[in-house]
Tab-separated table of C-alpha atoms and ligand atoms in Angstrom:
chain	number	residue	atom	x	y	z
Z	17	MET	CA	4.628	-12.781	15.142
Z	18	SER	CA	5.083	-12.962	11.398
Z	19	SER	CA	3.537	-16.436	11.048
Z	20	HIS	CA	0.094	-14.900	10.421
Z	21	TYR	CA	1.533	-13.211	7.363
Z	22	GLN	CA	3.452	-16.210	6.073
Z	23	LYS	CA	0.205	-18.116	5.684
Z	24	ALA	CA	-1.166	-15.581	3.215
Z	25	TYR	CA	-2.565	-16.926	-0.019
Z	26	PHE	CA	-3.932	-15.402	-3.212
Z	27	LEU	CA	-7.721	-15.393	-3.387
Z	28	LEU	CA	-8.723	-13.575	-6.579
Z	29	SER	CA	-8.199	-10.620	-8.893
Z	30	VAL	CA	-11.051	-8.295	-9.681
Z	31	ALA	CA	-11.469	-5.441	-12.139
Z	32	GLU	CA	-14.515	-3.957	-10.410
Z	33	VAL	CA	-15.196	-3.288	-6.749
Z	34	GLN	CA	-18.536	-5.066	-7.084
Z	35	GLN	CA	-16.629	-8.330	-7.556
Z	36	LEU	CA	-14.733	-8.090	-4.267
Z	37	PRO	CA	-15.248	-10.737	-1.554
Z	38	PRO	CA	-17.815	-10.008	1.183
Z	39	ASP	CA	-17.107	-6.722	2.961
Z	40	GLN	CA	-16.423	-8.080	6.438
Z	41	GLY	CA	-13.514	-8.394	8.822
Z	42	VAL	CA	-10.422	-6.258	8.247
Z	43	GLU	CA	-8.867	-5.359	4.915
Z	44	VAL	CA	-5.622	-3.419	4.440
Z	45	ALA	CA	-4.841	-2.071	0.971
Z	46	ILE	CA	-1.448	-1.468	-0.577
Z	47	VAL	CA	-1.333	1.565	-2.839
Z	48	GLY	CA	1.282	3.700	-4.492
Z	49	ARG	CA	2.824	4.857	-7.698
Z	50	SER	CA	3.596	2.332	-10.325
Z	51	ASN	CA	7.033	0.803	-9.735
Z	52	ALA	CA	7.253	2.031	-6.111
Z	53	GLY	CA	7.474	-1.610	-5.063
Z	54	LYS	CA	3.966	-2.524	-3.851
Z	55	SER	CA	4.142	-6.124	-5.015
Z	56	SER	CA	7.677	-6.477	-3.644
Z	57	VAL	CA	6.520	-5.165	-0.263
Z	58	LEU	CA	3.647	-7.616	-0.265
Z	59	ASN	CA	6.019	-10.480	-0.999
Z	60	LYS	CA	8.381	-9.367	1.715
Z	61	ILE	CA	5.757	-9.160	4.436
Z	62	THR	CA	4.146	-12.478	3.463
Z	63	HIS	CA	6.312	-14.863	1.473
Z	64	LYS	CA	8.271	-14.821	-1.710
Z	65	GLY	CA	6.379	-15.232	-4.925
Z	66	LEU	CA	2.947	-14.324	-3.560
Z	67	ALA	CA	2.494	-11.206	-5.650
Z	68	ARG	CA	3.985	-10.921	-9.065
Z	69	VAL	CA	6.845	-8.451	-9.238
Z	70	SER	CA	7.155	-6.801	-12.594
Z	71	LYS	CA	9.994	-5.060	-14.301
Z	72	THR	CA	7.511	-3.265	-16.539
Z	73	PRO	CA	5.657	-0.580	-14.580
Z	74	GLY	CA	1.888	-0.627	-14.578
Z	75	ARG	CA	1.473	-4.381	-14.680
Z	76	THR	CA	-0.912	-4.734	-11.767
Z	77	GLN	CA	-4.139	-3.497	-13.341
Z	78	LEU	CA	-6.512	-5.379	-11.107
Z	79	ILE	CA	-7.247	-5.440	-7.414
Z	80	ASN	CA	-5.556	-8.579	-6.124
Z	81	ILE	CA	-6.940	-9.975	-2.909
Z	82	PHE	CA	-4.794	-12.029	-0.547
Z	83	VAL	CA	-6.172	-13.796	2.483
Z	84	LEU	CA	-4.492	-14.104	5.868
Z	85	ASP	CA	-7.478	-15.776	7.502
Z	86	GLU	CA	-11.261	-15.672	7.315
Z	87	GLN	CA	-11.438	-12.194	8.793
Z	88	ARG	CA	-8.255	-10.593	7.465
Z	89	ARG	CA	-7.213	-9.643	3.952
Z	90	LEU	CA	-4.602	-7.661	2.047
Z	91	ALA	CA	-5.534	-5.890	-1.189
Z	92	ASP	CA	-2.900	-5.006	-3.781
Z	93	LEU	CA	-4.319	-2.066	-5.715
Z	94	PRO	CA	-3.243	-1.022	-9.211
Z	95	GLY	CA	-0.363	1.449	-9.287
Z	96	TYR	CA	-0.911	5.031	-10.396
Z	97	GLY	CA	1.215	7.632	-12.116
Z	98	PHE	CA	2.476	5.438	-14.912
Z	99	ALA	CA	3.225	8.125	-17.509
Z	100	LYS	CA	2.647	5.896	-20.522
Z	101	ALA	CA	-0.762	4.682	-19.391
Z	102	PRO	CA	-3.560	5.784	-21.706
Z	103	ALA	CA	-5.880	8.496	-20.363
Z	104	ALA	CA	-8.766	6.035	-20.248
Z	105	ALA	CA	-6.761	3.696	-18.009
Z	106	LYS	CA	-5.875	6.568	-15.681
Z	107	ALA	CA	-9.507	7.614	-15.426
Z	108	LYS	CA	-10.524	4.024	-14.737
Z	109	TRP	CA	-7.909	3.767	-11.970
Z	110	GLN	CA	-9.206	6.895	-10.309
Z	111	LYS	CA	-12.788	5.682	-10.440
Z	112	THR	CA	-11.935	2.241	-9.071
Z	113	ILE	CA	-9.821	3.547	-6.194
Z	114	ASP	CA	-12.331	6.233	-5.362
Z	115	LEU	CA	-15.155	3.691	-5.199
Z	116	TYR	CA	-13.033	1.234	-3.275
Z	117	ILE	CA	-12.005	3.721	-0.579
Z	118	ARG	CA	-15.492	5.190	-0.352
Z	119	GLN	CA	-17.443	1.949	-0.158
Z	120	ARG	CA	-15.204	-0.638	1.440
Z	121	GLU	CA	-16.269	-0.735	5.057
Z	122	SER	CA	-13.752	-3.385	6.069
Z	123	LEU	CA	-10.920	-1.143	4.816
Z	124	LYS	CA	-8.932	-0.366	7.946
Z	125	GLY	CA	-6.221	1.711	6.327
Z	126	LEU	CA	-3.871	2.170	3.422
Z	127	LEU	CA	-0.264	1.134	3.173
Z	128	LEU	CA	1.110	3.820	0.900
Z	129	VAL	CA	4.334	2.729	-0.775
Z	130	MET	CA	6.645	5.439	-2.105
Z	131	ASP	CA	10.137	5.259	-3.549
Z	132	ILE	CA	12.242	6.945	-0.850
Z	133	ARG	CA	14.114	8.781	-3.595
Z	134	HIS	CA	10.873	10.304	-4.919
Z	135	PRO	CA	8.492	10.799	-1.999
Z	136	LEU	CA	5.207	12.711	-2.023
Z	137	LYS	CA	4.660	13.122	-5.735
Z	138	THR	CA	1.529	14.940	-6.904
Z	139	LEU	CA	-0.621	11.807	-7.098
Z	140	ASP	CA	0.556	10.661	-3.647
Z	141	ARG	CA	-0.591	14.017	-2.294
Z	142	HIS	CA	-3.956	13.725	-4.054
Z	143	LEU	CA	-4.413	10.338	-2.456
Z	144	LEU	CA	-3.455	11.686	0.978
Z	145	ASP	CA	-5.903	14.585	0.544
Z	146	TYR	CA	-8.604	12.093	-0.297
Z	147	CYS	CA	-7.770	9.907	2.719
Z	148	GLU	CA	-7.866	12.937	4.985
Z	149	HIS	CA	-11.262	13.822	3.572
Z	150	ARG	CA	-12.463	10.297	4.342
Z	151	GLN	CA	-10.618	10.130	7.686
Z	152	LEU	CA	-8.830	6.969	6.611
Z	153	PRO	CA	-5.569	6.042	8.395
Z	154	VAL	CA	-2.455	5.771	6.215
Z	155	HIS	CA	0.837	4.054	6.965
Z	156	ILE	CA	3.576	5.223	4.599
Z	157	LEU	CA	6.472	3.026	3.562
Z	158	LEU	CA	9.470	4.850	2.163
Z	159	ASN	CA	10.620	1.869	0.154
Z	160	LYS	CA	13.931	1.177	-1.588
Z	161	ALA	CA	15.765	2.557	1.455
Z	162	ASP	CA	18.723	0.438	0.327
Z	163	LYS	CA	19.224	3.041	-2.417
Z	164	LEU	CA	20.156	5.735	0.131
Z	165	SER	CA	22.770	6.035	2.866
Z	166	LYS	CA	21.627	5.746	6.488
Z	167	THR	CA	21.874	9.529	6.817
Z	168	GLY	CA	19.917	9.986	3.604
Z	169	VAL	CA	17.157	7.726	4.929
Z	170	LEU	CA	16.903	9.636	8.226
Z	171	LYS	CA	16.924	12.975	6.441
Z	172	THR	CA	14.129	11.936	4.081
Z	173	LEU	CA	12.084	10.512	6.966
Z	174	GLN	CA	12.325	13.861	8.740
Z	175	GLU	CA	11.492	15.914	5.661
Z	176	VAL	CA	8.475	13.801	4.779
Z	177	LYS	CA	7.265	13.804	8.372
Z	178	LYS	CA	7.370	17.592	8.396
Z	179	GLU	CA	5.277	17.781	5.247
Z	180	LEU	CA	2.704	15.387	6.673
Z	181	ALA	CA	1.996	17.646	9.640
Z	182	ILE	CA	-0.720	19.429	7.630
Z	183	TYR	CA	-2.905	16.329	7.543
Z	184	GLU	CA	-5.503	15.712	10.191
Z	185	ASN	CA	-6.035	12.004	9.687
Z	186	GLU	CA	-3.810	9.361	11.234
Z	187	ILE	CA	-0.613	9.145	9.171
Z	188	THR	CA	2.462	7.173	10.231
Z	189	LEU	CA	5.627	6.442	8.317
Z	190	GLN	CA	8.700	4.268	8.269
Z	191	SER	CA	11.523	3.405	5.948
Z	192	PHE	CA	11.513	0.019	4.253
Z	193	SER	CA	13.518	-2.102	1.871
Z	194	ALA	CA	11.701	-4.901	0.118
Z	195	LEU	CA	15.075	-5.893	-1.290
Z	196	LYS	CA	16.968	-6.150	1.996
Z	197	GLY	CA	14.079	-6.737	4.366
Z	198	ASP	CA	14.767	-3.643	6.453
Z	199	GLY	CA	11.644	-2.505	8.284
Z	200	VAL	CA	9.725	-5.775	7.990
Z	201	LYS	CA	9.549	-6.325	11.737
Z	202	GLU	CA	8.347	-2.793	12.350
Z	203	LEU	CA	5.710	-3.196	9.648
Z	204	HIS	CA	4.464	-6.513	11.052
Z	205	LEU	CA	4.103	-4.908	14.475
Z	206	PHE	CA	2.214	-2.029	12.936
Z	207	LEU	CA	-0.098	-4.322	10.946
Z	208	ASN	CA	-0.764	-6.396	14.051
Z	209	LYS	CA	-2.540	-3.350	15.457
Z	210	TRP	CA	-4.725	-2.859	12.399
Z	211	TYR	CA	-5.530	-6.563	12.215
Z	212	GLU	CA	-5.907	-6.841	15.989
Z	213	TYR	CA	-3.621	-9.844	16.200
P	21	LIG	N1	16.547	-1.593	-4.782
P	21	LIG	C1	15.276	-1.919	-4.546
P	21	LIG	N2	14.457	-2.246	-5.565
P	21	LIG	C2	13.177	-2.552	-5.287
P	21	LIG	C3	12.681	-2.549	-3.946
P	21	LIG	N3	11.370	-2.881	-3.984
P	21	LIG	C4	11.062	-3.077	-5.288
P	21	LIG	N4	12.141	-2.895	-6.082
P	21	LIG	C5	12.198	-3.034	-7.567
P	21	LIG	O1	11.345	-2.074	-8.151
P	21	LIG	C6	10.665	-2.612	-9.315
P	21	LIG	C7	9.158	-2.499	-9.158
P	21	LIG	O2	8.719	-3.363	-8.128
P	21	LIG	P1	7.217	-3.898	-8.036
P	21	LIG	O3	7.093	-4.570	-6.721
P	21	LIG	O4	6.827	-4.638	-9.239
P	21	LIG	O5	6.447	-2.495	-8.020
P	21	LIG	P2	4.864	-2.228	-8.039
P	21	LIG	O6	4.655	-0.993	-7.242
P	21	LIG	O7	4.114	-3.441	-7.610
P	21	LIG	O8	4.636	-1.925	-9.570
P	21	LIG	P3	3.239	-2.007	-10.396
P	21	LIG	O9	2.539	-3.268	-10.019
P	21	LIG	O10	3.702	-1.962	-11.795
P	21	LIG	O11	2.463	-0.782	-10.020
P	21	LIG	C8	11.170	-4.041	-9.464
P	21	LIG	O12	12.222	-4.048	-10.374
P	21	LIG	C9	11.655	-4.384	-8.048
P	21	LIG	O13	12.660	-5.364	-8.039
P	21	LIG	C10	13.592	-2.218	-2.883
P	21	LIG	O14	13.285	-2.165	-1.680
P	21	LIG	N5	14.882	-1.905	-3.252
P	22	LIG	MG1	2.602	-4.572	-8.541
């Protein structure tokens, strides 16, 4: 059922992990390179207009917390890999994400959003290495699938899957289009498991 997700509402934005809401229940975080479509994915799985979608990459600099119910949250994390970001901002991102993943006990797993045309970039791999180290489950969305043919989508899914075989933590993947809505049902079903709906 997608109704759980349609009820989502924005709670707050924080710059520091210390400002996050109480660490209880289940939290799922959306991560990925700047411009991969994190905010668009969030809108698609909840409702339109929840997260701001920007045309300028690197807009989401804060951790935005959305609430599904008292025990379930979604966190939209700042995007990484924005070439024009100052070094200080990049360092800050790394520190924040590192702290967040390390300390957040309610964090059930990461939704890693990648542009299907540019999967597994260096920073995505760093993040996956880190998640493996911390034994954190990751569900990968190959977003913007509308930009490829059906064959192209299947081919990329296979190639990425092959590359993920080296990881020992739980990693799953699917194609997605925040534009067209392809993959939403599959993602809801997947999230239902993490949220124990
Ligand atoms: N064609 C296509 N475009 C998409 C899709 N998802 C997102 N976009 C576009 O990609 C751009 C970036 O989307 P955002 O959702 O703002 O990306 P983001 O990852 O949240 O970006 P930051 O917050 O800057 O890190 C926007 O112009 C979106 O309209 C998709 O599935 N297909
Ligand atoms: Mg965003």
